[in-house]
Short mmCIF file of C-alpha atoms in Angstrom, two decimals:
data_model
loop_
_atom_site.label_atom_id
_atom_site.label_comp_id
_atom_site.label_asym_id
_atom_site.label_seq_id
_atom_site.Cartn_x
_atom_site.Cartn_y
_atom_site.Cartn_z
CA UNK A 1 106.42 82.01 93.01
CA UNK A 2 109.55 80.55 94.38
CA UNK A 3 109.76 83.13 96.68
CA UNK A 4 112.31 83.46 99.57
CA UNK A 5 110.59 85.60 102.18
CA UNK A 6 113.66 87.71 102.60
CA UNK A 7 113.57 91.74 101.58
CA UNK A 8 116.20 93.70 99.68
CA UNK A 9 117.95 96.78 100.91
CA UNK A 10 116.25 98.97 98.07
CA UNK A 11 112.78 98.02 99.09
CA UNK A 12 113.04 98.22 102.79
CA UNK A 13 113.99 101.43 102.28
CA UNK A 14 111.43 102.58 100.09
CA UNK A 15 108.96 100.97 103.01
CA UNK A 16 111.24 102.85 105.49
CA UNK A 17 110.43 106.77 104.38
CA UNK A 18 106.96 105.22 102.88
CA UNK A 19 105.91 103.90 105.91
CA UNK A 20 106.65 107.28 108.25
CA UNK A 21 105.44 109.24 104.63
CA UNK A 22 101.97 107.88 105.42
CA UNK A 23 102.03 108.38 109.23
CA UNK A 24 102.72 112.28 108.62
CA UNK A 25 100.22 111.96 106.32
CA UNK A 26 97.82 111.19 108.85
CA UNK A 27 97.14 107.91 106.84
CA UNK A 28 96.23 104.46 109.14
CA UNK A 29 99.68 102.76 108.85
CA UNK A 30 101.88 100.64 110.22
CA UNK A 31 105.31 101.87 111.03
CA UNK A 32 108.84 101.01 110.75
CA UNK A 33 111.03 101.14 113.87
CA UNK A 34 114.23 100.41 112.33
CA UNK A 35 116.15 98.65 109.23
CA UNK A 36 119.00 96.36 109.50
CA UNK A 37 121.22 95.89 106.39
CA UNK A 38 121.86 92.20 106.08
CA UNK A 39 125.37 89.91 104.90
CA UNK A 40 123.17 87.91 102.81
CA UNK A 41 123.27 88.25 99.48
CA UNK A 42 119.61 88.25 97.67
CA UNK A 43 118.95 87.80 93.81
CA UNK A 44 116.17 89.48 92.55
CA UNK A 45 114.50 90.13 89.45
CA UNK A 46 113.49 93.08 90.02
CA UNK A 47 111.12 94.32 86.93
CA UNK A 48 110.40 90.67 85.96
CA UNK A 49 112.29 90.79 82.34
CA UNK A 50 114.30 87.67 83.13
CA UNK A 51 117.34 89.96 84.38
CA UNK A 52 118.32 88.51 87.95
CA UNK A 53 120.89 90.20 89.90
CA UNK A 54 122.43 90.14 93.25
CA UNK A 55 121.35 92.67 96.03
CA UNK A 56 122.04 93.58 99.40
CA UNK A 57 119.48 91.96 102.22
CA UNK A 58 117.82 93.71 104.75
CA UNK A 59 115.71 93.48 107.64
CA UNK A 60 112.77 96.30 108.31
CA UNK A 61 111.09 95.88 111.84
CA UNK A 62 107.50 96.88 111.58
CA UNK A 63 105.35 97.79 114.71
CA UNK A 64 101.29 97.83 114.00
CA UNK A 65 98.39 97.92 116.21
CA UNK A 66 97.46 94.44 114.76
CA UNK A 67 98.28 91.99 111.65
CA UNK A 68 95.60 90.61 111.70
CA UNK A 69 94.03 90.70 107.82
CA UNK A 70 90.86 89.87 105.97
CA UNK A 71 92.83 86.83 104.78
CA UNK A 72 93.30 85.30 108.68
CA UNK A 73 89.18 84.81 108.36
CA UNK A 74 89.07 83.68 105.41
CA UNK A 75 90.96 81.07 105.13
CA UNK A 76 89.73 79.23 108.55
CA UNK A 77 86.51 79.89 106.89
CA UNK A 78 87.54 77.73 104.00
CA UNK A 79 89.22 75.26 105.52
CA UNK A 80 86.02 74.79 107.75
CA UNK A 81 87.71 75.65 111.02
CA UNK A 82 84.60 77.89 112.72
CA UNK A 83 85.39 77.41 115.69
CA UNK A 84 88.32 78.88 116.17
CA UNK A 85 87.57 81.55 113.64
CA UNK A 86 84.91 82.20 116.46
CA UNK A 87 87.46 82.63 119.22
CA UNK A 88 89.75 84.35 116.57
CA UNK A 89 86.93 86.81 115.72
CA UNK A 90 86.14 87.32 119.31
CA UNK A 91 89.81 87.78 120.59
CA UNK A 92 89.78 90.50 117.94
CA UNK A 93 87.05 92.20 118.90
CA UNK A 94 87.55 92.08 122.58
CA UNK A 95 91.65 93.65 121.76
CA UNK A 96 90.89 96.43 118.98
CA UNK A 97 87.13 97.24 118.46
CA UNK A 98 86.18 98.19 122.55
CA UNK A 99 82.75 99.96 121.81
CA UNK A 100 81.63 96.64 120.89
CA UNK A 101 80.09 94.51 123.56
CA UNK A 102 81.05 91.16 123.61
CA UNK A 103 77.73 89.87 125.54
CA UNK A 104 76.20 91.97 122.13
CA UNK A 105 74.43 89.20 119.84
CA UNK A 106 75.48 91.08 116.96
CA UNK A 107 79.01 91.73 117.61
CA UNK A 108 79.73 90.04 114.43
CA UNK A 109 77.38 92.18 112.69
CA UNK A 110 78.99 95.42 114.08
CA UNK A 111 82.18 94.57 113.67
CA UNK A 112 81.37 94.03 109.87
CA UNK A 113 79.86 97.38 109.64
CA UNK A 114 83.21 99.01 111.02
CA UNK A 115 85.25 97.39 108.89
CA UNK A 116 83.21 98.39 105.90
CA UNK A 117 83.27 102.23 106.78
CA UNK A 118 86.85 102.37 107.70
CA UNK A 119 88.03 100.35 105.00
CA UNK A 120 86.31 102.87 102.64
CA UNK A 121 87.73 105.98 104.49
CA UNK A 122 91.03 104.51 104.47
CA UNK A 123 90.94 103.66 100.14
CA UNK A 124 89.89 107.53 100.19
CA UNK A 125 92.43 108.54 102.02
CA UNK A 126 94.95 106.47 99.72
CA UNK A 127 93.55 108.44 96.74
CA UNK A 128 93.66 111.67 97.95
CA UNK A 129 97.49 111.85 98.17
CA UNK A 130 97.63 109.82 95.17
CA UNK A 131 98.95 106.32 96.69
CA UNK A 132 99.11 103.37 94.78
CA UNK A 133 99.09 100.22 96.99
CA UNK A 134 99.82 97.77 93.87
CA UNK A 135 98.60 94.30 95.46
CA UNK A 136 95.29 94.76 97.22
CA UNK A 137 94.19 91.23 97.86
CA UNK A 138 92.71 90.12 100.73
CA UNK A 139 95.99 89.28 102.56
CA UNK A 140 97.25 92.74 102.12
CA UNK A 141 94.05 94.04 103.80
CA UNK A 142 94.27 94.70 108.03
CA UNK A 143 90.59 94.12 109.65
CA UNK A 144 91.78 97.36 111.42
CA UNK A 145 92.08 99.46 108.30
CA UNK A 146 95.47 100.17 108.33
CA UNK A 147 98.14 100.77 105.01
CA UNK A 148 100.41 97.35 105.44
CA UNK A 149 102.74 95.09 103.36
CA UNK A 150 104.36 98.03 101.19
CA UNK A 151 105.98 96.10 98.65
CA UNK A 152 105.64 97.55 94.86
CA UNK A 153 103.46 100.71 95.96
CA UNK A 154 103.77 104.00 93.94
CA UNK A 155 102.47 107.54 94.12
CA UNK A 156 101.36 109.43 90.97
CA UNK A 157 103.28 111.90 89.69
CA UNK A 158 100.68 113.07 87.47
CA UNK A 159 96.66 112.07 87.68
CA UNK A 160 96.29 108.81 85.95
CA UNK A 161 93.18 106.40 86.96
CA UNK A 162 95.20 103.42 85.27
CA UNK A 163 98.47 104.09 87.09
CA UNK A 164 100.24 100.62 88.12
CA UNK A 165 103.26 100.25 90.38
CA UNK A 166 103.37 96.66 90.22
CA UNK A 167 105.09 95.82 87.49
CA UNK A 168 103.75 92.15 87.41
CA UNK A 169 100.23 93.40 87.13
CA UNK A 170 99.68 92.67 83.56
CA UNK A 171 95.96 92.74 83.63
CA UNK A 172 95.81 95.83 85.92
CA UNK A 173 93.85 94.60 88.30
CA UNK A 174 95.51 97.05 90.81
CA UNK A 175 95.01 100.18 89.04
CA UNK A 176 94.89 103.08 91.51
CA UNK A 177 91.26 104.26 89.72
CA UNK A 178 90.03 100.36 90.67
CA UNK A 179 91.46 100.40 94.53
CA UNK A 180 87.31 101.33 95.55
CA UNK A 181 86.42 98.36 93.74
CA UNK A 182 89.16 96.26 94.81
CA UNK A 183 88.07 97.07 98.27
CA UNK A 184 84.48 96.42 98.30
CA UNK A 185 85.61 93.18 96.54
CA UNK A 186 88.02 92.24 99.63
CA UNK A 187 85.09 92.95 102.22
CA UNK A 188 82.59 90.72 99.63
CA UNK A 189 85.20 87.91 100.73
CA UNK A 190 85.71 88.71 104.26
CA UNK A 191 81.69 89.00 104.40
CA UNK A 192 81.63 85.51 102.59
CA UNK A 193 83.88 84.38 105.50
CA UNK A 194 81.60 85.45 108.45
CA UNK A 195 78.23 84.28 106.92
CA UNK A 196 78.40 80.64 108.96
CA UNK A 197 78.56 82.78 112.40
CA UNK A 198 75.07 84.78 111.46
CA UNK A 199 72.14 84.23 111.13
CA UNK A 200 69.30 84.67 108.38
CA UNK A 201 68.47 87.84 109.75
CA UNK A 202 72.17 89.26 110.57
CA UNK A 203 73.40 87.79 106.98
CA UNK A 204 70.40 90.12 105.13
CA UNK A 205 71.85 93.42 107.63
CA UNK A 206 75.31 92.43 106.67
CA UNK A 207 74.47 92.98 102.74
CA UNK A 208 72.51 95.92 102.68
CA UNK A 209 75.75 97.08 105.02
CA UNK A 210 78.01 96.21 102.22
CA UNK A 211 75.84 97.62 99.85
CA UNK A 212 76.01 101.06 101.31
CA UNK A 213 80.14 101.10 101.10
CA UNK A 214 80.24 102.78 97.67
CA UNK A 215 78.20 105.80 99.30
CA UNK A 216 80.26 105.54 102.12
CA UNK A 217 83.73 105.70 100.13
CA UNK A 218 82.32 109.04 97.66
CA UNK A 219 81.27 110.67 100.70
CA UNK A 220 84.51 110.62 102.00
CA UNK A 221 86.29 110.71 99.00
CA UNK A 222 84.07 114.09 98.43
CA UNK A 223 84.91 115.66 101.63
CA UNK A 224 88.97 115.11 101.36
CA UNK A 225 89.02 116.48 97.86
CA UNK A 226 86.89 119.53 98.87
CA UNK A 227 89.14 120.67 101.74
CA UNK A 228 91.87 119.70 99.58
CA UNK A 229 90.46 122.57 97.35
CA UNK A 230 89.30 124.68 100.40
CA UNK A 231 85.74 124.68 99.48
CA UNK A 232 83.25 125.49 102.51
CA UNK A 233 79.74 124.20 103.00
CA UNK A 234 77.59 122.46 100.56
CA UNK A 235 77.10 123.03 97.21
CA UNK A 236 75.63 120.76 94.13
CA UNK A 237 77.95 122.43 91.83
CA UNK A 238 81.03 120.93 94.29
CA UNK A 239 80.89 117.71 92.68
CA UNK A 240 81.13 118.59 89.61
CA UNK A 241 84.25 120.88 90.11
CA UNK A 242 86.34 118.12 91.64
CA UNK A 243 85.68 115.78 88.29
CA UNK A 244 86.36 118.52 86.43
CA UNK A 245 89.76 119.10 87.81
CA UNK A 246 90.73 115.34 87.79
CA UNK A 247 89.85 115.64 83.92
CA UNK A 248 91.89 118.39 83.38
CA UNK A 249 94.68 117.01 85.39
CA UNK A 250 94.55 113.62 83.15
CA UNK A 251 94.72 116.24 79.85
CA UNK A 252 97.63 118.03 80.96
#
């Protein structure tokens, strides 16, 4: 895309307040300790209609447990490099996910499952404040389930299902109402990745795991929107109310 890699002073500021937005939010995210305004000069085309203009560069330092992404697995996985995905995988594991052994034959295994469940919490959690992340590919997705790379995020005014931020994202792949399916599509990949480190038995676990992320997501989904609306207990007709309101919000 031609692409630099340098940031504008209008976007690192938007990640700025977006970033701390999130953590008081109590939202997974990584955080920005400070933002330097740059000398450079940086032309952008900022909604893609062929209109460049100069901007003002800027530096945002970003602090994070880990960067680590579904994308640093699978691409040694593609390029046929197990072996140090292994010790990748492993160094992982052994820094950020402690309750799992790593004498444990299944670490691999269990370290799927997390990621599954807390990748799922984390798309609810992005849809019950209404945030748009607007390029959800595997790159943009931490193994630690964490909100990183803001770059053309958004938060709905209004309910919409089909709200896009990204202005590039003509087919609308990025929708906010497709960010569950975007997700379970990202851990299809990373789950793609890990298949040559298990075995017959762990790859079968693995897919019934992945299979039970949709039930995992409405769960929690279901239980943010119901204290959202203050409703106590359980009751069959809860379900129902929440869709209701979400339709009426799209009417109005």
């Amino acid at each position: 895309r031609n692409g630099d890699g340098r940031a504008v002073l209008r976007s690192s500021v938007r990640e700025f307040l977006c970033s701390e937005a999130m953590h008081y939010l109590g939202i997974p995210t990584s955080r920005a300790a400070s933002l330097i305004v740059s000398d450079d000069d940086v032309w952008r085309d900022q909604f893609y209609n062929g209109n460049f203009r100069k901007e003002r560069g800027a530096i945002v330092l970003r602090l994070a447990k880990s960067w680590f992404r579904i994308g640093s697995l699978e691409i040694l996985a593609h390029a046929g490099e197990l072996d140090l995905q292994r010790r990748l995988l492993d160094f992982i594991i052994q820094e950020h996910f402690p309750s799992i052994g790593m004498d444990d034959s299944n670490r691999y295994l269990e370290f799927f499952s997390t990621v599954v469940s807390e990748t799922a919490d984390l798309i609810a959690l992005w849809m019950s404040v209404g945030f748009a992340h607007g390029v959800c590919n595997t790159d943009n997705f931490s193994l630690l389930s964490i909100t990183i790379d803001y770059g053309p995020f958004g938060f709905m005014d209004s309910y919409d299902p089909n709200f896009v931020p990204n202005t590039s994202d003509n087919e609308r792949r990025y929708k906010i109402g497709n960010q569950a399916n975007v997700g379970l599509f990202n851990l299809s990949k990373l789950l793609q990745a890990l298949k040559p480190l298990l075995d017959p038995r762990q790859k079968q676990l693995a897919s019934q795991i992945l299979e039970g992320y949709g039930e995992r997501y409405y769960s929690r989904f279901t239980e943010l929107f119901k204290t959202k609306l203050g409703l106590l207990g359980e009751n069959e007709d809860d379900n129902y109310l929440i869709a209701f309101l979400l339709k009426v919000s799209l009417l109005c």
